[in-house]
PDB file of C-alpha atoms and ligand atoms in Angstrom:
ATOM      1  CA  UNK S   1       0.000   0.000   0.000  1.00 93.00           C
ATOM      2  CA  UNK S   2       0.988   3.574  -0.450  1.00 97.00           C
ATOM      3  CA  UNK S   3       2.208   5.586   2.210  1.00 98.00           C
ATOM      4  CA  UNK S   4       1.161   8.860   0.365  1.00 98.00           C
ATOM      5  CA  UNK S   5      -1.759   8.785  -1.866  1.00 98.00           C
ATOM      6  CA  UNK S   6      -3.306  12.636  -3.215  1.00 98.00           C
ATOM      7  CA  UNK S   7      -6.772  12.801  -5.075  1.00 98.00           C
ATOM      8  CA  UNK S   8      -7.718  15.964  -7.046  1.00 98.00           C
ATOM      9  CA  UNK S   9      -6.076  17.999  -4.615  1.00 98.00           C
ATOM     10  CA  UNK S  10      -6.633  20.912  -4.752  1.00 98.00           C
ATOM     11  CA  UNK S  11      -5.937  24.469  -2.741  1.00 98.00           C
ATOM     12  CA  UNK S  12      -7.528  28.327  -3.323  1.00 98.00           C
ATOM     13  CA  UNK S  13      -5.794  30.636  -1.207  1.00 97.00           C
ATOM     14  CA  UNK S  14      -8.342  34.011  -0.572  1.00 94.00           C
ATOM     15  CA  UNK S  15     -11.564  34.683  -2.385  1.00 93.00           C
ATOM     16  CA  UNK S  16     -12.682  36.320  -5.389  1.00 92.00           C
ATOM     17  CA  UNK S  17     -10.963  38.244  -7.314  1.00 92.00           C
ATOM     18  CA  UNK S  18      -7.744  37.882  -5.102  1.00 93.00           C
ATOM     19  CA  UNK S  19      -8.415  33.816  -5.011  1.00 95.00           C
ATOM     20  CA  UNK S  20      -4.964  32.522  -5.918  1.00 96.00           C
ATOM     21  CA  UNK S  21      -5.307  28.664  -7.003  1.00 96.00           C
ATOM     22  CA  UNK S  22      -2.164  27.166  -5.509  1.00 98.00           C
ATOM     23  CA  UNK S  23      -2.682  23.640  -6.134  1.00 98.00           C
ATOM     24  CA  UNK S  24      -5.202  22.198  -8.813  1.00 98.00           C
ATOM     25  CA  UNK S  25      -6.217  18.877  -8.579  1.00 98.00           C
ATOM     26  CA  UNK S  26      -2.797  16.986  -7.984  1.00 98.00           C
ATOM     27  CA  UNK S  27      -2.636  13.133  -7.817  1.00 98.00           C
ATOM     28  CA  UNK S  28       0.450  11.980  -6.411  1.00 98.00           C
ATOM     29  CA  UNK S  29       1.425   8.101  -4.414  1.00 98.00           C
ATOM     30  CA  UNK S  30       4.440   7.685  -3.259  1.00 98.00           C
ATOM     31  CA  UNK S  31       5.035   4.236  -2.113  1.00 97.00           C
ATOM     32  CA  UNK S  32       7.186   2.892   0.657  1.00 97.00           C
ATOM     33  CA  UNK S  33      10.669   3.250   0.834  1.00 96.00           C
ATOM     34  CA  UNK S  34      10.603   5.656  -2.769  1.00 97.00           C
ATOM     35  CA  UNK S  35      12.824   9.023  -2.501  1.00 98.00           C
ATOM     36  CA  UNK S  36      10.622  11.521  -4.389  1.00 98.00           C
ATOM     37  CA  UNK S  37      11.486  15.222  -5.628  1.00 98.00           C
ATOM     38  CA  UNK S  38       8.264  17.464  -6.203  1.00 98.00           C
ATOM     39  CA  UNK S  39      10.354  20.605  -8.517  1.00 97.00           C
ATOM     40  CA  UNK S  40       9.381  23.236  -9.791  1.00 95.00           C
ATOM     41  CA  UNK S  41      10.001  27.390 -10.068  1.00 93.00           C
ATOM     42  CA  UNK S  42       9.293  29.951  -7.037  1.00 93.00           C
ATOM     43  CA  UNK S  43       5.011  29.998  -6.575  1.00 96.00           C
ATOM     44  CA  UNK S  44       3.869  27.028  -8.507  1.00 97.00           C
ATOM     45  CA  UNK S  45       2.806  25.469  -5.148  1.00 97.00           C
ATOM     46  CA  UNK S  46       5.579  23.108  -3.937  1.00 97.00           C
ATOM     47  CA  UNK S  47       5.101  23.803  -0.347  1.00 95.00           C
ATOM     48  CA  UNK S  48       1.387  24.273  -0.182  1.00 97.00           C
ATOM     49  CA  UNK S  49       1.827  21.106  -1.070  1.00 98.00           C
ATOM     50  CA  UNK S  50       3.825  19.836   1.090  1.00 97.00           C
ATOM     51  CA  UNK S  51       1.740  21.531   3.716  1.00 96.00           C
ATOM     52  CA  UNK S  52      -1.312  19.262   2.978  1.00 98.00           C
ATOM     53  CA  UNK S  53       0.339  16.222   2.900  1.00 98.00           C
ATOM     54  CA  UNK S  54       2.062  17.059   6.537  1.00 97.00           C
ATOM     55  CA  UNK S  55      -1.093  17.974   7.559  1.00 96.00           C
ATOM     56  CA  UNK S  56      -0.064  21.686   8.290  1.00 95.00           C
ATOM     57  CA  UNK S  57      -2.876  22.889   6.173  1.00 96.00           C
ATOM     58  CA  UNK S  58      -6.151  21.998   4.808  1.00 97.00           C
ATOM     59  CA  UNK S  59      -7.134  21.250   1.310  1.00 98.00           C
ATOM     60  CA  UNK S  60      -9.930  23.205  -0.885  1.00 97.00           C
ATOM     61  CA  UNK S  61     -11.173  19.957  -2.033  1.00 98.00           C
ATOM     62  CA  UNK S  62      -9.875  16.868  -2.929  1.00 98.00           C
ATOM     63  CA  UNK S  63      -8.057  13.645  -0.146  1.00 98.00           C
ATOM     64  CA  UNK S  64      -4.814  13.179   0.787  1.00 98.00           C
ATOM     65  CA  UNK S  65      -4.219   9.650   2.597  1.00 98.00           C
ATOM     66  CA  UNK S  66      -1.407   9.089   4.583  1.00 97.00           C
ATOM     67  CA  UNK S  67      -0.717   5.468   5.155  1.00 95.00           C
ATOM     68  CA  UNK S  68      -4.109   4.599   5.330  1.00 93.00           C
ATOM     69  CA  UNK S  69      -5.877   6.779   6.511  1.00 96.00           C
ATOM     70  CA  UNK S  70      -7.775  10.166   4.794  1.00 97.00           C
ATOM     71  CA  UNK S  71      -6.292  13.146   6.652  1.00 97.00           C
ATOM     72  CA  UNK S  72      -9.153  15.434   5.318  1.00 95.00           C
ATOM     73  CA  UNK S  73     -11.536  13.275   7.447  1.00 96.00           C
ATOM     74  CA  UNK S  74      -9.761  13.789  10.699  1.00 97.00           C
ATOM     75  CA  UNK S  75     -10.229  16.431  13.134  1.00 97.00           C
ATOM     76  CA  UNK S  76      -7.106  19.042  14.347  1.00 96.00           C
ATOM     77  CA  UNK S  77      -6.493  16.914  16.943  1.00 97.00           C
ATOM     78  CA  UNK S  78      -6.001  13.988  14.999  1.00 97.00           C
ATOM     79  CA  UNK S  79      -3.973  15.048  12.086  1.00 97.00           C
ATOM     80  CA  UNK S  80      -1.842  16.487  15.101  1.00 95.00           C
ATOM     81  CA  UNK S  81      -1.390  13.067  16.293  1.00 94.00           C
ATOM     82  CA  UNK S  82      -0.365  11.682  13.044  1.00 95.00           C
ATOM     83  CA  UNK S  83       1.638  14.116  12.293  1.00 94.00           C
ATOM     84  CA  UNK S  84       3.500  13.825  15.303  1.00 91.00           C
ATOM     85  CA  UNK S  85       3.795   9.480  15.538  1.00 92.00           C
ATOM     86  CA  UNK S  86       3.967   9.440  11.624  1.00 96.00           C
ATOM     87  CA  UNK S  87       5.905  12.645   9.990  1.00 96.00           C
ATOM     88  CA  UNK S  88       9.533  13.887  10.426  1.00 96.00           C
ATOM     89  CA  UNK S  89      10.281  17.190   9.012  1.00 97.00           C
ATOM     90  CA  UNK S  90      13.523  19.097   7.469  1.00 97.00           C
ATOM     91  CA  UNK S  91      13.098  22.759   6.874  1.00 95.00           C
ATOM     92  CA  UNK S  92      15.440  25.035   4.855  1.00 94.00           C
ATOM     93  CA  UNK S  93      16.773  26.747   8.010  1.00 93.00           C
ATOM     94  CA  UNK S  94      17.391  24.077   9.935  1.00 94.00           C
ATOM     95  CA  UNK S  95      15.310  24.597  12.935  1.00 95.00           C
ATOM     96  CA  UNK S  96      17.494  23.476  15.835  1.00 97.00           C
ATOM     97  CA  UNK S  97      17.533  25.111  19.525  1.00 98.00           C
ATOM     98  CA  UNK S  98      20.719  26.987  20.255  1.00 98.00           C
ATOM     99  CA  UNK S  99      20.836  26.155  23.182  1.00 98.00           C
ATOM    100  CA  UNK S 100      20.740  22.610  22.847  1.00 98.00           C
ATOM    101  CA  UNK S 101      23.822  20.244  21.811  1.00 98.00           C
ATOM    102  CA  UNK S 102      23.309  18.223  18.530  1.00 98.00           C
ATOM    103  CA  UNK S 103      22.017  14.864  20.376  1.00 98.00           C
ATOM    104  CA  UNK S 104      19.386  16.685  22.468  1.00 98.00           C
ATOM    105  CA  UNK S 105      18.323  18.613  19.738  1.00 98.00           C
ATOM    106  CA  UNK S 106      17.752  15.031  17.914  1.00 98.00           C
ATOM    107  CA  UNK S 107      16.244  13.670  21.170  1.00 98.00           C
ATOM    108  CA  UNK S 108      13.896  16.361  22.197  1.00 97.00           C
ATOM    109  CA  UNK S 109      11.167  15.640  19.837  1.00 95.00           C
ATOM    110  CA  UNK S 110      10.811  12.094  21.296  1.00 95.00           C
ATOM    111  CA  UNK S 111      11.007  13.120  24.902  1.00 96.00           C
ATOM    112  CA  UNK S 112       8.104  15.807  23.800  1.00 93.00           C
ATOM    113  CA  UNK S 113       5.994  13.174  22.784  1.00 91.00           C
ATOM    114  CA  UNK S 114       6.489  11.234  26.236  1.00 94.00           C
ATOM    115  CA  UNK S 115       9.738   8.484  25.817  1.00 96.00           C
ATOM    116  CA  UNK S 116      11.727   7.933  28.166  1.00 97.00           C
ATOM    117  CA  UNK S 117      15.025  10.328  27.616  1.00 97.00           C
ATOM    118  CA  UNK S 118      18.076   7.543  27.691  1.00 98.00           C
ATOM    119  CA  UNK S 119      15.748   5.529  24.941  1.00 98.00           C
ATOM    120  CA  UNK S 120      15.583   9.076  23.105  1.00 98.00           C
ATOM    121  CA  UNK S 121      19.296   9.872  23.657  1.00 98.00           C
ATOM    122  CA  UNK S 122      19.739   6.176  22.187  1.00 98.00           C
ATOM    123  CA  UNK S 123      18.247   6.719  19.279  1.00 98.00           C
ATOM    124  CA  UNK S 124      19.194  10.012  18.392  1.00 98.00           C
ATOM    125  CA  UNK S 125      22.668   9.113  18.988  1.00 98.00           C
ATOM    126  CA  UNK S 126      22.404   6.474  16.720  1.00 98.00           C
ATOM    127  CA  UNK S 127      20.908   8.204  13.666  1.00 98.00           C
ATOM    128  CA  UNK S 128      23.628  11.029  14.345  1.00 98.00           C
ATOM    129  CA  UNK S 129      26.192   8.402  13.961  1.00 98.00           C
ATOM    130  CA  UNK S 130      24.191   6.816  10.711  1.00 97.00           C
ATOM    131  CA  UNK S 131      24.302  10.148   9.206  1.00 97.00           C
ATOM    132  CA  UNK S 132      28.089  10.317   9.722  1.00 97.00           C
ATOM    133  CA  UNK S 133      27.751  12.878  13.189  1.00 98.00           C
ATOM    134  CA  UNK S 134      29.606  10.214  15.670  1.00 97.00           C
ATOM    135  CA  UNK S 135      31.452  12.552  16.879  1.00 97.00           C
ATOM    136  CA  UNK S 136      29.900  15.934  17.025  1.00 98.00           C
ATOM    137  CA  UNK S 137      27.330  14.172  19.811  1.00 98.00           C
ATOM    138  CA  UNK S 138      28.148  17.216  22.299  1.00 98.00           C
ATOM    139  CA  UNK S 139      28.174  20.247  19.801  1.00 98.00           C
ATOM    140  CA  UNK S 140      25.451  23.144  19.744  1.00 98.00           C
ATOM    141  CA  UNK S 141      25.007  24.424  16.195  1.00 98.00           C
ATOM    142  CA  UNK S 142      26.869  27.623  16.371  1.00 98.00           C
ATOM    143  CA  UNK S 143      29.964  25.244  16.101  1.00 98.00           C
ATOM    144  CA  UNK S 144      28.627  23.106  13.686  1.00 98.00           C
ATOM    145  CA  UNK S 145      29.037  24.032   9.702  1.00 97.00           C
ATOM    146  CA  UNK S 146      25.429  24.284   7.942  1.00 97.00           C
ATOM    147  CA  UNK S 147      26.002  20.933   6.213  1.00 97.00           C
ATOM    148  CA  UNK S 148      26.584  19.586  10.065  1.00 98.00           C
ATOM    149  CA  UNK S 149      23.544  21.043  11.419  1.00 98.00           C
ATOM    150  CA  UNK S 150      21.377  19.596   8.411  1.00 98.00           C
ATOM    151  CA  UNK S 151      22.760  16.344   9.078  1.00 98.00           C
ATOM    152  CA  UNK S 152      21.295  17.109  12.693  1.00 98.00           C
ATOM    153  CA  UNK S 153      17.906  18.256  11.346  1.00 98.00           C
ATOM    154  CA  UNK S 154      17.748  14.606   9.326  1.00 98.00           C
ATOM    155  CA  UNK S 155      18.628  12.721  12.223  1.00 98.00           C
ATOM    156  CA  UNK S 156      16.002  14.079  14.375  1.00 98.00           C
ATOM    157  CA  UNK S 157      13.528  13.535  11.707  1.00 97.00           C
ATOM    158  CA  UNK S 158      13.888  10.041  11.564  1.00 97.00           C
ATOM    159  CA  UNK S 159      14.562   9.251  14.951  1.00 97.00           C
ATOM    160  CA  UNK S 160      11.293   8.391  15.829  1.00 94.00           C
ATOM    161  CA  UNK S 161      11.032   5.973  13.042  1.00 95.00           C
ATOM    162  CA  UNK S 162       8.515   7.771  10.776  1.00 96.00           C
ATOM    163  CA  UNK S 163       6.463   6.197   8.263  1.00 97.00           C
ATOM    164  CA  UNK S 164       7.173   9.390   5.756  1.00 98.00           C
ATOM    165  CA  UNK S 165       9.960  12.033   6.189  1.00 98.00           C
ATOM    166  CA  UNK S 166       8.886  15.566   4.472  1.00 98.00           C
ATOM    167  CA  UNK S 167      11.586  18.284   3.026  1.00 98.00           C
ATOM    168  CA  UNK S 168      11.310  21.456   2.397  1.00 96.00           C
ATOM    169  CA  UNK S 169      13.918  22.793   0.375  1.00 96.00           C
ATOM    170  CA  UNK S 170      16.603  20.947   2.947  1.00 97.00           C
ATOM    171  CA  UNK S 171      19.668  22.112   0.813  1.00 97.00           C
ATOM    172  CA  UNK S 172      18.406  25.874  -0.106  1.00 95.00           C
ATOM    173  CA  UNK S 173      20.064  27.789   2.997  1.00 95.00           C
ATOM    174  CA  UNK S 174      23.445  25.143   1.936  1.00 97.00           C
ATOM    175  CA  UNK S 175      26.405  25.779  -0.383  1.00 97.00           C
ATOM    176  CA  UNK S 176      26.083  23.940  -3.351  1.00 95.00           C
ATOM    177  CA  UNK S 177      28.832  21.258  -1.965  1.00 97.00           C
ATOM    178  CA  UNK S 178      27.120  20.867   0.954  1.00 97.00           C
ATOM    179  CA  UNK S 179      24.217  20.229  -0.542  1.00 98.00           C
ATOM    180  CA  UNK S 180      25.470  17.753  -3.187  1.00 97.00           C
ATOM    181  CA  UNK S 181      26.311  16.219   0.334  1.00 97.00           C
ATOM    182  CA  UNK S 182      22.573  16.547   1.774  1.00 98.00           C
ATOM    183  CA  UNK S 183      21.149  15.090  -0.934  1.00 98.00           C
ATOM    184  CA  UNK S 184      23.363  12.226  -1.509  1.00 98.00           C
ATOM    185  CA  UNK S 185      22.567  11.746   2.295  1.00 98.00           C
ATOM    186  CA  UNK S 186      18.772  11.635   1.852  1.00 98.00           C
ATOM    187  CA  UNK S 187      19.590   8.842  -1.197  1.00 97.00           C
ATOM    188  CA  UNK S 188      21.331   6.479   0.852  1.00 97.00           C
ATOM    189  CA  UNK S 189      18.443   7.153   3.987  1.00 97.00           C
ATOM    190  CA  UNK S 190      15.955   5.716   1.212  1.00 96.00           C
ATOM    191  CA  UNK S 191      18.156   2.727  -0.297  1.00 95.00           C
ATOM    192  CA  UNK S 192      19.841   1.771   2.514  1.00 95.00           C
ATOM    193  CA  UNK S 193      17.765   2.090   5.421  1.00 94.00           C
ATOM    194  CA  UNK S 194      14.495   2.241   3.573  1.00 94.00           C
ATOM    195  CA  UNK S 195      12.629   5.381   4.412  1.00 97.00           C
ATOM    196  CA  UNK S 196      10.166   7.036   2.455  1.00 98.00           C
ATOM    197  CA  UNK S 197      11.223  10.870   1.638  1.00 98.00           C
ATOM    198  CA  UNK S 198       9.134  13.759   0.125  1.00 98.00           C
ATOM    199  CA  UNK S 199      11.851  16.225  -0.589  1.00 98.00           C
ATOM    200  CA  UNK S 200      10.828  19.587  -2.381  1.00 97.00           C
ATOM    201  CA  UNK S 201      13.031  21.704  -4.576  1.00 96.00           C
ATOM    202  CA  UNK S 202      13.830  24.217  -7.240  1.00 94.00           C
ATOM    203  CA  UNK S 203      17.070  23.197  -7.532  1.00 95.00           C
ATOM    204  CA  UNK S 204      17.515  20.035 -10.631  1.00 96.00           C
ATOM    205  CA  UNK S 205      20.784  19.175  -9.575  1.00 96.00           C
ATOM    206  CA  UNK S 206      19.326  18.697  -6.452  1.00 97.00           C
ATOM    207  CA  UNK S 207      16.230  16.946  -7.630  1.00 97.00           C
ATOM    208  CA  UNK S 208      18.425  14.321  -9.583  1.00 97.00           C
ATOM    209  CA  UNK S 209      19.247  12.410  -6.726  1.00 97.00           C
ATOM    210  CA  UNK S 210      15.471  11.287  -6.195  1.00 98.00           C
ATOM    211  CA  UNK S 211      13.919   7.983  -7.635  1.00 97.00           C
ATOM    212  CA  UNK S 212      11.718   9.946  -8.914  1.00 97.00           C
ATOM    213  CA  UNK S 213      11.150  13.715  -9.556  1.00 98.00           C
ATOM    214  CA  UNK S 214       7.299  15.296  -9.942  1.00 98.00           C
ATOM    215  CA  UNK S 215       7.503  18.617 -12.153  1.00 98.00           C
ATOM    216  CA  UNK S 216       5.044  21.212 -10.905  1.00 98.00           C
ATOM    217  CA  UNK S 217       4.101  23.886 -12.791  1.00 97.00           C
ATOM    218  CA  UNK S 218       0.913  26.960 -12.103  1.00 97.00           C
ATOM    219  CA  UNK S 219      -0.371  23.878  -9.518  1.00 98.00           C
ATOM    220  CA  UNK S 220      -0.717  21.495 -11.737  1.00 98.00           C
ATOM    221  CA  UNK S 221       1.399  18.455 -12.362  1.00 98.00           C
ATOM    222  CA  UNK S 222       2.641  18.563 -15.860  1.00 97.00           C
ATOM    223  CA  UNK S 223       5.829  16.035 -16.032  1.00 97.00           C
ATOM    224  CA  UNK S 224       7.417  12.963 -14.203  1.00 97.00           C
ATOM    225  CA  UNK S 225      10.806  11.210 -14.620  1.00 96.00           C
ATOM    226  CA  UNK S 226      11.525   8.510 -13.293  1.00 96.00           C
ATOM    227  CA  UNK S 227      15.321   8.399 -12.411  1.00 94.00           C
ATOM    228  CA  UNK S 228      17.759   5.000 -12.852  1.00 86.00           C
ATOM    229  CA  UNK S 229      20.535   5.156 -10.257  1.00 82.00           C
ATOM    230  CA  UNK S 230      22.924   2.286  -9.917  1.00 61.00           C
ATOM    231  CA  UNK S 231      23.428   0.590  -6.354  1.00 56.00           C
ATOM    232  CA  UNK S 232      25.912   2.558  -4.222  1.00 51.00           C
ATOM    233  CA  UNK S 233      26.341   5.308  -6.663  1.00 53.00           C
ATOM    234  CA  UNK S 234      26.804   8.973  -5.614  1.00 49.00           C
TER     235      UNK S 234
HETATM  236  P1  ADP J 301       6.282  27.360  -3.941  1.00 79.82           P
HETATM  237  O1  ADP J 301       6.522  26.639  -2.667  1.00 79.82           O
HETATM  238  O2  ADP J 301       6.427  26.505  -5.160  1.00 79.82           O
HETATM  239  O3  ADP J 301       7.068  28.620  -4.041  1.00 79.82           O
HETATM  240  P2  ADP J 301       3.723  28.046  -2.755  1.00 79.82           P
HETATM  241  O4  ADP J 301       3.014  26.788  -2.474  1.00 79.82           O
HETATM  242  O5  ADP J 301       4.421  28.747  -1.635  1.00 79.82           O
HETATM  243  O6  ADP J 301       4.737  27.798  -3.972  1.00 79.82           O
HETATM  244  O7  ADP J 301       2.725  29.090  -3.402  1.00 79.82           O
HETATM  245  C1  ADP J 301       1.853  28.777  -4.498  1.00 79.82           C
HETATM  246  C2  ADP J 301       1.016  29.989  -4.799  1.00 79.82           C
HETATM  247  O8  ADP J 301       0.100  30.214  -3.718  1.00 79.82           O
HETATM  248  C3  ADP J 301       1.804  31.280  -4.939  1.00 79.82           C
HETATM  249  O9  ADP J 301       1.134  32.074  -5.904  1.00 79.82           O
HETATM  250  C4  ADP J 301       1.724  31.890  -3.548  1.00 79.82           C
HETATM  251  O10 ADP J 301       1.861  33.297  -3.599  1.00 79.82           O
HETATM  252  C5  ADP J 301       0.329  31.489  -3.128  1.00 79.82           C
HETATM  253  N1  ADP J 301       0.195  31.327  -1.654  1.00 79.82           N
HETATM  254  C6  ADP J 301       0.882  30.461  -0.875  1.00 79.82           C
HETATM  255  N2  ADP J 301       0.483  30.543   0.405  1.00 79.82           N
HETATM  256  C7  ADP J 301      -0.487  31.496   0.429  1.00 79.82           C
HETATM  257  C8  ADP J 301      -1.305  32.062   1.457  1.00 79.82           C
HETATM  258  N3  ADP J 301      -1.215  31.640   2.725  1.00 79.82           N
HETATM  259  N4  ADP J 301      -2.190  33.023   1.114  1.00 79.82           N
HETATM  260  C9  ADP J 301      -2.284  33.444  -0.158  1.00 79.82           C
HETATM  261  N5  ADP J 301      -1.564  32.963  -1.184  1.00 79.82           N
HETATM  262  C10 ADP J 301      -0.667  31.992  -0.894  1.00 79.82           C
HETATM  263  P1  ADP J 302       8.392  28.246   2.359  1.00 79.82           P
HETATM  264  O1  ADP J 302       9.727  28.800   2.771  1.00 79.82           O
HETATM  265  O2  ADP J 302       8.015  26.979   3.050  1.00 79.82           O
HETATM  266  O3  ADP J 302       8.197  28.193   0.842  1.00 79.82           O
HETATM  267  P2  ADP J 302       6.943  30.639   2.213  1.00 79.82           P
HETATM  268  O4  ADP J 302       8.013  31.650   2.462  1.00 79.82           O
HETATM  269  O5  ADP J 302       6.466  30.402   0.819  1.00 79.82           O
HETATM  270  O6  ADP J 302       7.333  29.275   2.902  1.00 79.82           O
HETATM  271  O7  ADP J 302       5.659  31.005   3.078  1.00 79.82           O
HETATM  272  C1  ADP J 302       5.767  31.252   4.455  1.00 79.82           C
HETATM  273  C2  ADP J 302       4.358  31.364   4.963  1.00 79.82           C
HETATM  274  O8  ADP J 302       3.666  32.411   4.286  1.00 79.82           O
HETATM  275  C3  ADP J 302       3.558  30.104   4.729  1.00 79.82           C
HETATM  276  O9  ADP J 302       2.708  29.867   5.838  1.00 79.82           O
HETATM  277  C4  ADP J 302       2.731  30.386   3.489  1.00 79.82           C
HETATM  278  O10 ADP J 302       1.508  29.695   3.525  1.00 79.82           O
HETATM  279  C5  ADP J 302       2.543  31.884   3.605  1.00 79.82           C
HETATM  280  N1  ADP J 302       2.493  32.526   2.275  1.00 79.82           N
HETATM  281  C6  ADP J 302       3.250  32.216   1.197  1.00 79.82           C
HETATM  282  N2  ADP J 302       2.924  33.009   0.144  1.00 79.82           N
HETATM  283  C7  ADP J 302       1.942  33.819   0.582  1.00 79.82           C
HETATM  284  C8  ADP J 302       1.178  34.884  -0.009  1.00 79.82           C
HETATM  285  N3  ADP J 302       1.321  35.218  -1.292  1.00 79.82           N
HETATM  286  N4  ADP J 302       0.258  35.506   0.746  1.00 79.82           N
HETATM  287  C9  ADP J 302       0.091  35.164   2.023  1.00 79.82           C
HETATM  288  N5  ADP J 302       0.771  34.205   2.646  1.00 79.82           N
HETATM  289  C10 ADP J 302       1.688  33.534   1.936  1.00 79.82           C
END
């Protein structure tokens, strides 16, 4: 079964004359354990849409179902609760607390949500080390590099074992090394360990490293590519 599955979905921002339509009528499944890129220029709706399907925002019309079960028939609460046992997220700017050192800033999500901290700290600490952080455990992000406290961002994403991880723009505040780096780091998350990833992008060279990339264009979903990448490359 899919983990993501999108039905005519479809989002008017305002009313009227001013109504903007931001998405219009997009069908989109992703399935378990695909890496997909939704691209596309500034405005033609990439994070509205990644708003509905992380249940951040609510559609015009139209379903999105997140494995198994239609979001647009749940209340607040609810799509809280999924959103929280179900979706990890990676923002452009990071998002971590100064304050905090790279493994509680991993952990604190989990602890939030009521684990026990040492079985937090023991999984954060291990998806820091997957995503190559072993030894930056006890550095806050003003002394990590922005590649660093990325890899940070990931590993508290998928910490708590999501079913679907959901990235917005995760290499667009990165040099373009550094985010060759990101990328190549969300790849290997999907083939090696699995996970299903919903990345979003302008950026092609970016995009490539998906299974598969979604073109997105005034809303509307006007291209796919599937993308052949040999085992272990990149
Ligand atoms: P992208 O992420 O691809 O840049 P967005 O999803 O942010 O695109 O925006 C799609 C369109 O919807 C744009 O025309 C944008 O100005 C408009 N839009 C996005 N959010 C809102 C909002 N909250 N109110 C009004 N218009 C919005
Ligand atoms: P992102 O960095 O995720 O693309 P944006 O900068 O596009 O986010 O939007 C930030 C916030 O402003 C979002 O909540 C979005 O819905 C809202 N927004 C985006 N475009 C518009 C717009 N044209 N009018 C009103 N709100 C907007």
């Amino acid at each position: 079964n899919p983990i993501v599955s999108t039905q005519a979905l479809t989002k008017v921002y305002g009313q009227g004359a001013a109504a903007v339509r931001a998405l219009d009528g997009v069908n989109l499944t992703i399935q378990p354990g695909e890496f997909v890129a939704v691209m596309g220029p500034s405005g033609c709706g990439k994070s509205t849409l990644l708003h509905l399907i992380g249940g951040l925002d609510r559609p015009t019309s139209g379903t999105v179902w997140l494995d198994g079960q239609d979001l647009t028939q749940l209340n607040d609460d609810q799509v809280t609760s999924i959103r929280r046992k179900k979706m990890g997220f990676i923002f452009q700017f990071f998002n971590l607390i100064p304050v905090l050192n790279a493994l509680e800033n991993a952990a604190l999500p989990m602890i939030l949500d009521g684990m026990r901290p040492a079985e937090a700290r023991k999984r954060a600490q291990e998806w820091l080390e997957r995503v190559g952080l072993g030894h930056r455990l006890t550095h806050r992000p003003s002394e990590l590099s922005g590649g660093e406290q990325q890899r940070v961002a990931i590993a508290r994403a998928l910490a708590s074992d999501p079913a679907l991880i959901l990235a917005d723009e995760p290499t667009g505040n990165l040099d373009s090394r550094a985010s060759e780096e990101i990328a190549g780091l969300l790849r290997q998350i999907s083939s090696t360990w699995e996970r299903t990833i919903l990345m979003v992008t302008h950026d092609a060279r970016i995009a490539a490293y998906a299974d598969r990339i979604v073109f997105l264009k005034d809303g509307k979903v006007v291209d796919e590519t599937i993308l052949e990448h040999r085992n272990g490359e990149q």
